[in-house]
Amino acid sequence: MNSNFRAGLKNVDVLIGTLITIPAPEIAEIMIEVGFDWLFVDTEHAPFNAKDALKILQTAGDRCPCIVRIPANHEVWIKKSLDIGAEGIIAPQVNSAAEAEQIVRLCKYPPRGARSVGIGRAHKYGLGFKEYVKKANDEVAVIIQAESTNALKNISEIVRVPGIDAILIGPYDLSASMGKMGKVTDPDVRNAIATIAECCLSAGLRVGIFVDTAETAAAFIQQGFTLIAISTDGLYMALGAKETLNALKR
């Protein structure tokens, strides 16, 4: 396991990643060559199964840490994502401290938690089992998403849950839960984001956010956000192609 990702979080490094939503190893290779600090492998919304995610992680190898956003906060998805070698998981739609505690518990091996013990790629298929389980509790990153009005309401309790390494704000789902679908720059949505961030930073917790432009990312970095997920592979392709085509047509 490449331990740089969680260490970077703890050291308050600004880590800039992008979403991998197309289950093709070539896409991951391109984003690694571009130079992103980490890859956000989205098995929640994108058409990934575990084998698709495994191929992305194998492609990245030791060159770039991969964090898997699980499709649901269930034990099977957590252990499967970690056993295939993810540097950590992103748990979507976490709305209470109790939910956060359960996620942390399932990410940590006993006695610190209740992660099921298996043998997979993370353990070098058994050849590195002892080494992996010895350090996994200290090197696997546990990131939860705050992306609803319920999370906003409970954020002061959520940030106090031991074992959470960062909270990643999902502005689009947050705006939808506030009845302002997609209006991520609406003052009420921005105030909600600021409230979540303030609670995180006051608790000494790293805070991140999904953004779609470099300008937006830079503004959040100035506010203390250190975990940035910027755009998606599909958006880069679509917008780049559209810009080129439009330029030619003009």
XYZ file of N, CA and C in Angstrom:
750
model
N 0.841 -1.203 0.000
C 0.000 0.000 0.000
C 0.874 1.250 0.000
N 0.531 2.174 -0.873
C 1.184 3.479 -0.883
C 0.540 4.324 0.210
N 1.299 4.644 1.252
C 0.729 5.323 2.424
C 0.736 6.840 2.296
N 1.128 7.360 1.134
C 1.274 8.810 0.998
C -0.048 9.560 1.109
N -1.156 8.933 0.687
C -2.421 9.662 0.650
C -2.882 10.056 2.049
N -3.025 9.112 2.953
C -3.491 9.440 4.302
C -2.478 10.322 5.020
N -1.192 10.080 4.779
C -0.164 10.938 5.376
C -0.312 12.365 4.867
N -0.616 12.498 3.581
C -0.826 13.824 3.015
C -2.017 14.529 3.629
N -3.084 13.774 3.860
C -4.252 14.349 4.531
C -3.875 14.875 5.908
N -3.151 14.065 6.640
C -2.791 14.449 8.003
C -1.830 15.632 8.026
N -1.001 15.733 6.981
C -0.020 16.823 6.919
C -0.602 18.097 6.330
N -1.905 18.071 6.026
C -2.619 19.209 5.465
C -2.067 19.601 4.086
N -1.588 18.595 3.352
C -1.225 18.848 1.963
C -2.504 19.098 1.170
N -2.423 19.934 0.153
C -3.549 20.084 -0.772
C -3.452 18.961 -1.787
N -4.439 18.092 -1.793
C -4.456 16.925 -2.667
C -5.538 17.122 -3.725
N -5.116 17.153 -4.975
C -6.038 17.429 -6.075
C -6.243 16.158 -6.892
N -7.493 15.721 -6.945
C -7.826 14.517 -7.695
C -8.947 14.772 -8.673
N -9.288 13.744 -9.410
C -10.407 13.846 -10.342
C -11.190 12.545 -10.318
N -12.440 12.614 -10.748
C -13.311 11.439 -10.723
C -13.085 10.564 -11.946
N -12.921 9.276 -11.696
C -12.882 8.283 -12.762
C -14.267 7.659 -12.829
N -14.974 7.959 -13.906
C -16.354 7.475 -14.067
C -16.502 6.548 -15.266
N -15.466 6.452 -16.066
C -15.475 5.563 -17.232
C -14.597 4.359 -16.891
N -15.168 3.157 -16.850
C -14.408 1.985 -16.403
C -13.422 1.473 -17.454
N -12.429 2.305 -17.751
C -11.408 1.946 -18.741
C -10.038 2.272 -18.159
N -9.130 1.306 -18.053
C -7.798 1.572 -17.505
C -7.059 2.676 -18.236
N -7.315 2.814 -19.533
C -6.629 3.851 -20.297
C -6.951 5.253 -19.773
N -8.202 5.436 -19.333
C -8.594 6.740 -18.777
C -7.785 7.039 -17.517
N -7.655 6.038 -16.648
C -6.865 6.227 -15.427
C -5.416 6.533 -15.777
N -4.876 5.847 -16.763
C -3.496 6.102 -17.170
C -3.302 7.545 -17.612
N -4.249 8.053 -18.383
C -4.149 9.434 -18.858
C -4.149 10.405 -17.686
N -5.069 10.209 -16.730
C -5.164 11.116 -15.595
C -3.922 11.042 -14.704
N -3.316 9.868 -14.616
C -2.067 9.737 -13.860
C -0.950 10.491 -14.563
N -0.892 10.359 -15.892
C 0.131 11.068 -16.660
C -0.056 12.578 -16.570
N -1.313 13.029 -16.475
C -1.577 14.456 -16.299
C -0.942 14.959 -14.999
N -0.976 14.114 -13.970
C -0.309 14.479 -12.724
C -1.200 14.678 -11.519
N -2.445 14.182 -11.560
C -3.320 14.312 -10.394
C -2.710 13.597 -9.193
N -2.989 14.147 -8.003
C -2.454 13.568 -6.764
C -3.165 12.282 -6.376
N -4.427 12.152 -6.777
C -5.199 10.960 -6.427
C -6.335 10.781 -7.411
N -6.846 9.572 -7.486
C -7.975 9.267 -8.349
C -9.179 8.872 -7.500
N -10.312 9.458 -7.809
C -11.590 9.220 -7.137
C -12.348 8.221 -8.016
N -12.303 6.958 -7.638
C -12.934 5.900 -8.432
C -14.391 5.797 -7.997
N -15.283 6.239 -8.872
C -16.690 6.409 -8.482
C -17.529 5.177 -8.805
N -17.642 4.273 -7.829
C -18.504 3.103 -8.029
C -19.929 3.362 -7.553
N -20.194 4.592 -7.085
C -21.566 4.921 -6.671
C -22.433 5.254 -7.880
N -22.000 6.207 -8.684
C -22.810 6.665 -9.805
C -22.369 6.091 -11.150
N -21.111 5.729 -11.269
C -20.586 5.242 -12.542
C -20.832 3.736 -12.695
N -20.774 3.219 -13.936
C -21.094 1.800 -14.189
C -19.927 0.867 -13.872
N -19.496 0.877 -12.605
C -18.399 0.039 -12.156
C -18.911 -1.172 -11.385
N -18.290 -2.314 -11.631
C -18.400 -3.416 -10.684
C -17.034 -3.564 -10.021
N -16.905 -4.518 -9.104
C -15.657 -4.639 -8.348
C -14.477 -4.951 -9.261
N -14.718 -5.749 -10.296
C -13.623 -6.102 -11.197
C -13.173 -4.891 -12.012
N -14.124 -4.042 -12.405
C -13.770 -2.810 -13.116
C -12.891 -1.932 -12.235
N -13.288 -1.788 -10.963
C -12.512 -0.972 -10.032
C -11.120 -1.567 -9.823
N -11.051 -2.891 -9.734
C -9.771 -3.566 -9.568
C -8.827 -3.236 -10.717
N -9.337 -3.215 -11.925
C -8.491 -2.914 -13.091
C -7.932 -1.495 -13.009
N -8.742 -0.561 -12.522
C -8.252 0.812 -12.363
C -7.129 0.852 -11.331
N -7.318 0.166 -10.218
C -6.304 0.147 -9.166
C -5.023 -0.539 -9.644
N -5.163 -1.608 -10.413
C -3.986 -2.291 -10.950
C -3.232 -1.377 -11.913
N -3.975 -0.614 -12.692
C -3.352 0.320 -13.631
C -2.585 1.401 -12.886
N -3.179 1.914 -11.818
C -2.529 2.981 -11.044
C -1.301 2.459 -10.313
N -1.368 1.227 -9.806
C -0.245 0.656 -9.088
C 0.235 1.569 -7.977
N 1.553 1.770 -7.912
C 2.139 2.647 -6.897
C 2.312 4.076 -7.399
N 1.827 4.347 -8.611
C 2.041 5.675 -9.190
C 1.068 6.721 -8.667
N -0.129 6.299 -8.279
C -1.145 7.270 -7.865
C -2.150 6.581 -6.954
N -2.408 7.126 -5.761
C -3.383 6.504 -4.862
C -4.795 6.591 -5.412
N -5.535 5.514 -5.222
C -6.937 5.443 -5.654
C -7.835 5.323 -4.438
N -8.833 6.182 -4.374
C -9.827 6.147 -3.317
C -11.153 5.767 -3.967
N -11.799 4.747 -3.447
C -13.032 4.239 -4.044
C -14.245 4.795 -3.310
N -15.116 5.481 -4.068
C -16.404 5.845 -3.483
C -17.321 4.637 -3.631
N -17.708 4.085 -2.496
C -18.531 2.887 -2.501
C -19.965 3.237 -2.902
N -20.687 2.279 -3.507
C -22.043 2.568 -3.959
C -23.064 2.653 -2.838
N -22.769 2.018 -1.715
C -23.658 2.049 -0.552
C -22.810 1.775 0.675
N -23.239 2.275 1.811
C -22.435 2.155 3.024
C -22.683 0.823 3.724
N -22.422 -0.242 2.981
C -22.625 -1.598 3.478
C -21.282 -2.293 3.646
N -21.227 -3.222 4.572
C -19.981 -3.925 4.876
C -19.358 -4.557 3.632
N -20.159 -5.178 2.797
C -19.606 -5.902 1.652
C -18.842 -4.974 0.719
N -19.340 -3.741 0.524
C -18.668 -2.811 -0.379
C -17.398 -2.261 0.243
N -17.424 -2.033 1.545
C -16.240 -1.509 2.224
C -15.112 -2.524 2.172
N -15.380 -3.768 2.584
C -14.303 -4.755 2.625
C -13.820 -5.115 1.225
N -14.718 -5.160 0.265
C -14.310 -5.494 -1.098
C -13.417 -4.403 -1.676
N -13.783 -3.126 -1.462
C -12.985 -2.021 -1.984
C -11.595 -1.993 -1.361
N -11.517 -2.227 -0.064
C -10.222 -2.210 0.603
C -9.396 -3.442 0.250
N -10.044 -4.588 0.110
C -9.302 -5.808 -0.209
C -8.718 -5.794 -1.616
N -9.312 -5.027 -2.541
C -8.717 -4.949 -3.874
C -7.585 -3.925 -3.921
N -7.348 -3.250 -2.806
C -6.169 -2.407 -2.706
C -6.394 -0.912 -2.720
N -7.623 -0.453 -2.509
C -7.860 0.987 -2.438
C -7.113 1.592 -1.257
N -6.632 2.826 -1.437
C -5.953 3.535 -0.347
C -6.942 3.995 0.720
N -8.212 3.961 0.372
C -9.248 4.361 1.303
C -10.588 4.340 0.606
N -11.616 4.664 1.361
C -12.960 4.709 0.789
C -13.594 6.069 1.044
N -14.510 6.407 0.144
C -15.379 7.568 0.329
C -16.784 7.027 0.519
N -17.376 7.315 1.658
C -18.720 6.830 1.970
C -19.731 7.924 1.670
N -20.678 7.679 0.755
C -21.636 8.723 0.383
C -22.784 8.845 1.377
N -23.410 10.020 1.373
C -24.662 10.237 2.100
C -24.608 9.778 3.559
N -23.616 10.258 4.279
C -23.519 9.962 5.710
C -24.224 11.091 6.456
N -25.274 10.732 7.188
C -26.157 11.755 7.761
C -26.162 11.833 9.283
N -25.410 10.959 9.936
C -25.412 10.977 11.405
C -24.094 10.450 11.935
N -23.832 10.757 13.200
C -22.627 10.248 13.850
C -22.661 8.729 13.943
N -23.830 8.155 14.163
C -23.941 6.698 14.256
C -23.543 6.036 12.943
N -23.977 6.614 11.830
C -23.587 6.062 10.528
C -22.081 6.176 10.329
N -21.504 7.317 10.713
C -20.066 7.516 10.570
C -19.288 6.514 11.425
N -19.740 6.286 12.639
C -19.084 5.327 13.531
C -19.083 3.925 12.938
N -20.193 3.531 12.334
C -20.289 2.206 11.740
C -19.320 2.077 10.559
N -19.197 3.105 9.748
C -18.289 3.068 8.605
C -16.842 2.929 9.081
N -16.462 3.725 10.076
C -15.106 3.616 10.616
C -14.863 2.213 11.154
N -15.831 1.680 11.869
C -15.690 0.345 12.464
C -15.432 -0.708 11.392
N -16.110 -0.588 10.252
C -15.974 -1.583 9.187
C -14.703 -1.398 8.363
N -14.030 -0.256 8.548
C -12.770 -0.008 7.843
C -11.548 -0.431 8.655
N -11.744 -0.712 9.933
C -10.621 -1.012 10.815
C -10.658 -2.482 11.247
N -9.502 -3.114 11.188
C -9.394 -4.486 11.682
C -9.505 -4.513 13.208
N -9.971 -5.645 13.784
C -9.969 -5.799 15.237
C -8.535 -5.636 15.774
N -8.392 -5.068 16.982
C -9.451 -4.739 17.935
C -10.038 -3.341 17.760
N -9.531 -2.570 16.801
C -10.021 -1.200 16.640
C -11.340 -1.134 15.891
N -11.714 -2.208 15.237
C -12.949 -2.223 14.475
C -13.414 -3.635 14.217
N -14.126 -3.802 13.109
C -14.692 -5.120 12.808
C -14.548 -5.459 11.329
N -13.496 -4.924 10.695
C -13.283 -5.235 9.281
C -13.055 -6.734 9.119
N -13.762 -7.310 8.174
C -13.629 -8.739 7.904
C -12.252 -9.029 7.318
N -11.695 -10.164 7.691
C -10.348 -10.538 7.265
C -10.414 -11.448 6.050
N -9.894 -10.945 4.940
C -9.821 -11.736 3.719
C -8.432 -11.630 3.138
N -8.221 -12.276 2.018
C -6.929 -12.215 1.338
C -7.181 -11.801 -0.106
N -6.569 -10.701 -0.504
C -6.776 -10.209 -1.857
C -5.564 -9.453 -2.354
N -5.803 -8.573 -3.307
C -4.705 -7.811 -3.897
C -4.005 -6.939 -2.860
N -4.775 -6.360 -1.933
C -4.165 -5.513 -0.908
C -3.132 -6.269 -0.083
N -3.335 -7.567 0.066
C -2.455 -8.395 0.886
C -1.417 -9.127 0.033
N -1.263 -8.651 -1.217
C -0.383 -9.321 -2.192
C -0.773 -10.788 -2.328
N -2.076 -10.998 -2.327
C -2.670 -12.328 -2.508
C -2.166 -13.330 -1.470
N -1.887 -12.818 -0.282
C -1.446 -13.658 0.824
C 0.026 -13.529 1.125
N 0.833 -13.142 0.136
C 2.280 -13.067 0.322
C 2.672 -11.911 1.243
N 1.826 -10.892 1.303
C 2.120 -9.758 2.179
C 1.054 -9.563 3.236
N 0.380 -10.652 3.613
C -0.759 -10.559 4.528
C -0.378 -9.913 5.863
N 0.663 -10.429 6.508
C 1.036 -9.925 7.836
C 1.422 -8.456 7.787
N 2.162 -8.098 6.765
C 2.598 -6.703 6.642
C 1.408 -5.772 6.434
N 0.459 -6.207 5.605
C -0.694 -5.348 5.320
C -1.564 -5.148 6.555
N -1.944 -6.239 7.215
C -2.863 -6.094 8.342
C -2.215 -5.343 9.503
N -0.883 -5.368 9.577
C -0.189 -4.649 10.640
C -0.323 -3.147 10.477
N -0.347 -2.663 9.226
C -0.337 -1.217 9.006
C -1.650 -0.658 8.465
N -2.582 -1.537 8.081
C -3.797 -1.068 7.407
C -4.598 -0.089 8.257
N -4.746 -0.353 9.532
C -5.552 0.541 10.376
C -4.996 1.959 10.415
N -3.681 2.079 10.223
C -3.051 3.397 10.276
C -2.893 4.042 8.904
N -3.104 3.274 7.828
C -2.840 3.815 6.493
C -4.064 3.923 5.602
N -5.138 3.205 5.914
C -6.351 3.309 5.108
C -7.084 4.607 5.455
N -7.436 5.368 4.449
C -8.133 6.633 4.659
C -9.649 6.413 4.699
N -10.285 7.014 5.694
C -11.741 6.932 5.831
C -12.313 8.329 5.608
N -12.991 8.483 4.488
C -13.559 9.774 4.103
C -15.069 9.619 4.007
N -15.789 10.509 4.630
C -17.245 10.447 4.536
C -17.759 11.708 3.850
N -18.906 11.561 3.217
C -19.490 12.692 2.516
C -20.627 13.316 3.311
N -20.588 14.630 3.386
C -21.691 15.410 3.938
C -22.370 16.068 2.748
N -23.585 15.653 2.458
C -24.222 16.130 1.226
C -25.739 16.176 1.339
N -26.212 16.541 2.526
C -27.658 16.670 2.714
C -27.933 17.596 3.895
N -29.192 18.009 3.993
C -29.569 18.854 5.126
C -29.487 18.081 6.441
N -29.679 16.762 6.392
C -29.533 15.961 7.614
C -28.080 15.949 8.081
N -27.148 15.813 7.141
C -25.726 15.875 7.508
C -25.384 17.247 8.073
N -25.920 18.278 7.455
C -25.691 19.647 7.940
C -26.197 19.794 9.378
N -27.363 19.266 9.634
C -27.969 19.368 10.971
C -27.120 18.647 12.021
N -26.499 17.542 11.626
C -25.777 16.699 12.582
C -24.262 16.855 12.498
N -23.794 17.845 11.758
C -22.359 17.911 11.471
C -21.504 18.075 12.717
N -21.989 18.775 13.719
C -21.171 18.991 14.923
C -20.916 17.683 15.662
N -21.851 16.720 15.563
C -21.636 15.399 16.161
C -20.804 14.513 15.246
N -21.016 14.615 13.942
C -20.294 13.770 12.988
C -18.791 14.024 13.068
N -18.384 15.285 13.149
C -16.947 15.593 13.118
C -16.215 15.099 14.359
N -16.939 14.732 15.393
C -16.296 14.240 16.612
C -16.100 12.731 16.618
N -16.509 12.060 15.547
C -16.359 10.599 15.488
C -14.889 10.254 15.250
N -14.269 9.493 16.156
C -12.859 9.112 15.974
C -12.693 8.222 14.738
N -11.598 8.430 14.029
C -11.293 7.568 12.894
C -11.638 8.139 11.543
N -12.393 9.244 11.515
C -12.672 9.912 10.244
C -11.453 10.755 9.878
N -10.985 10.610 8.643
C -9.821 11.369 8.210
C -10.192 12.657 7.490
N -11.335 12.659 6.829
C -11.761 13.865 6.115
C -13.248 13.777 5.827
N -13.840 14.948 5.642
C -15.225 15.029 5.181
C -15.214 15.711 3.822
N -15.826 15.054 2.861
C -15.907 15.577 1.498
C -17.333 16.066 1.262
N -17.467 17.339 0.987
C -18.787 17.924 0.762
C -19.224 17.660 -0.675
N -20.460 17.199 -0.821
C -21.052 17.004 -2.144
C -22.016 18.146 -2.416
N -21.582 19.204 -3.089
C -22.429 20.396 -3.217
C -23.686 20.191 -4.047
N -23.648 19.285 -4.998
C -24.822 19.101 -5.847
C -25.946 18.375 -5.105
N -25.608 17.300 -4.398
C -26.631 16.634 -3.594
C -27.100 17.533 -2.459
N -26.167 18.296 -1.882
C -26.540 19.222 -0.812
C -27.538 20.251 -1.326
N -27.264 20.809 -2.495
C -28.185 21.804 -3.055
C -29.550 21.183 -3.350
N -29.538 19.945 -3.827
C -30.808 19.265 -4.120
C -31.621 19.049 -2.859
N -30.945 18.678 -1.771
C -31.657 18.434 -0.514
C -32.226 19.717 0.073
N -31.690 20.847 -0.375
C -32.168 22.155 0.097
C -33.228 22.735 -0.834
N -33.617 21.956 -1.842
C -34.614 22.435 -2.794
C -34.048 23.414 -3.805
N -32.722 23.349 -4.004
C -32.048 24.265 -4.929
C -31.147 23.458 -5.868
N -31.725 22.505 -6.553
C -30.993 21.550 -7.386
C -30.000 22.230 -8.321
N -28.711 21.884 -8.140
C -27.669 22.388 -9.016
C -27.237 23.814 -8.770
N -27.905 24.528 -7.863
C -27.572 25.935 -7.605
C -26.498 26.012 -6.522
N -25.309 25.536 -6.889
C -24.264 25.393 -5.880
C -23.650 26.727 -5.457
N -23.932 27.785 -6.191
C -23.445 29.113 -5.790
C -24.525 29.939 -5.098
N -25.697 29.354 -4.897
C -26.752 30.033 -4.163
C -26.255 30.388 -2.760
N -26.576 31.578 -2.255
C -26.074 31.975 -0.936
C -26.401 30.985 0.180
N -27.591 30.407 0.160
C -27.948 29.442 1.203
C -27.089 28.182 1.116
N -26.830 27.743 -0.098
C -25.989 26.549 -0.286
C -24.562 26.865 0.142
N -24.056 28.034 -0.259
C -22.699 28.418 0.144
C -22.584 28.554 1.662
N -23.622 29.046 2.303
C -23.606 29.152 3.768
C -23.581 27.770 4.414
N -24.326 26.834 3.825
C -24.327 25.463 4.350
C -22.940 24.847 4.208
N -22.308 25.049 3.055
C -20.952 24.543 2.830
C -19.990 25.150 3.852
N -20.113 26.446 4.069
C -19.232 27.127 5.021
C -19.428 26.612 6.441
N -20.673 26.322 6.811
C -20.954 25.791 8.148
C -20.298 24.435 8.345
N -20.432 23.558 7.340
C -19.810 22.237 7.420
C -18.291 22.373 7.520
N -17.730 23.222 6.677
C -16.276 23.409 6.676
C -15.782 23.944 8.010
N -16.500 24.903 8.564
C -16.089 25.488 9.843
C -16.085 24.441 10.948
N -17.097 23.584 10.964
C -17.157 22.519 11.981
C -15.985 21.560 11.815
N -15.673 21.212 10.572
C -14.558 20.303 10.306
C -13.236 20.903 10.774
N -12.973 22.118 10.355
C -11.702 22.754 10.675
C -11.561 23.005 12.176
N -12.654 23.347 12.826
C -12.617 23.560 14.280
C -12.295 22.269 15.025
N -12.702 21.135 14.432
C -12.453 19.833 15.043
C -11.110 19.249 14.626
N -10.355 19.996 13.809
C -9.069 19.506 13.337
C -9.187 18.456 12.258
N -10.310 18.471 11.554
C -10.594 17.476 10.528
C -10.389 18.086 9.157
N -9.830 17.322 8.245
C -9.633 17.806 6.882
C -10.981 17.886 6.172
N -11.085 18.860 5.297
C -12.347 19.043 4.583
C -12.062 19.155 3.092
N -12.947 18.543 2.301
C -12.792 18.563 0.854
C -14.115 18.852 0.173
N -14.059 18.974 -1.154
C -15.258 19.305 -1.908
C -15.067 18.914 -3.368
N -16.170 18.622 -4.034
C -16.172 18.424 -5.477
C -16.416 19.775 -6.140
N -15.603 20.090 -7.146
C -15.760 21.328 -7.906
C -15.624 21.006 -9.394
N -16.029 21.969 -10.226
C -15.937 21.718 -11.666
C -14.956 22.617 -12.393
N -14.396 23.618 -11.707
C -13.433 24.507 -12.359
C -12.256 24.791 -11.435
N -11.132 25.172 -12.055
C -9.942 25.507 -11.280
C -10.171 26.749 -10.432
N -10.929 27.700 -10.964
C -11.193 28.931 -10.226
C -11.963 28.649 -8.939
N -12.973 27.783 -9.044
C -13.744 27.414 -7.856
C -12.875 26.673 -6.861
N -12.042 25.772 -7.369
C -11.141 25.023 -6.494
C -10.209 25.962 -5.744
N -9.636 26.921 -6.449
C -8.697 27.849 -5.816
C -9.357 28.642 -4.690
N -10.605 29.021 -4.906
C -11.325 29.771 -3.880
C -11.530 28.931 -2.620
N -11.872 27.666 -2.799
C -12.065 26.799 -1.635
C -10.740 26.485 -0.937
N -9.674 26.338 -1.706
C -8.363 26.104 -1.094
C -7.990 27.283 -0.201
N -8.300 28.483 -0.630
C -8.032 29.678 0.179
C -8.817 29.650 1.489
N -9.935 28.937 1.493
C -10.777 28.851 2.695
C -10.375 27.688 3.608
N -9.332 26.956 3.244
C -8.847 25.871 4.092
C -9.187 24.479 3.626
N -9.835 24.342 2.471
C -10.130 23.023 1.918
C -8.832 22.428 1.373
N -8.567 21.168 1.731
C -7.315 20.548 1.286
C -7.524 19.293 0.443
N -8.753 18.819 0.349
C -9.044 17.629 -0.449
C -9.968 18.059 -1.588
N -9.423 18.124 -2.784
C -10.166 18.645 -3.925
C -10.399 17.541 -4.947
N -11.657 17.374 -5.331
C -12.024 16.479 -6.432
C -12.561 17.377 -7.542
N -11.812 17.484 -8.618
C -12.178 18.441 -9.653
C -12.605 17.745 -10.941
N -13.827 17.945 -11.307
C -14.427 17.482 -12.557
C -14.377 15.959 -12.682
N -14.682 15.468 -13.864
C -14.703 14.025 -14.133
C -14.042 13.763 -15.475
N -13.622 12.530 -15.658
C -13.022 12.151 -16.931
C -13.971 12.411 -18.101
N -15.240 12.085 -17.925
C -16.215 12.297 -18.990
C -16.406 13.763 -19.322
N -16.426 14.614 -18.277
C -16.578 16.050 -18.509
C -15.381 16.634 -19.239
N -14.177 16.206 -18.852
C -12.993 16.697 -19.558
C -13.082 16.361 -21.046
N -13.483 15.133 -21.333
C -13.583 14.701 -22.726
C -14.664 15.473 -23.471
N -15.832 15.579 -22.857
C -16.966 16.232 -23.520
C -16.702 17.719 -23.747
N -16.220 18.413 -22.714
C -16.006 19.854 -22.840
C -14.855 20.176 -23.782
N -13.795 19.356 -23.720
C -12.678 19.568 -24.626
C -13.083 19.371 -26.074
N -13.842 18.312 -26.336
C -14.298 18.043 -27.696
C -15.250 19.134 -28.182
N -16.150 19.558 -27.296
C -17.122 20.591 -27.668
C -16.424 21.906 -27.982
N -15.447 22.274 -27.160
C -14.723 23.523 -27.386
C -13.990 23.504 -28.725
N -13.339 22.375 -29.032
C -12.624 22.260 -30.297
C -13.576 22.338 -31.486
N -14.694 21.599 -31.396
C -15.658 21.584 -32.494
C -16.277 22.972 -32.709
N -16.645 23.606 -31.612
C -17.244 24.938 -31.727
C -16.272 25.949 -32.336
N -14.996 25.827 -31.962
C -13.993 26.726 -32.504
C -13.852 26.561 -34.028
N -13.904 25.298 -34.455
C -13.817 25.037 -35.894
C -15.037 25.547 -36.633
N -16.213 25.363 -36.033
C -17.434 25.802 -36.684
C -17.519 27.326 -36.778
N -16.912 28.004 -35.789
C -16.924 29.469 -35.830
C -16.042 29.992 -36.956
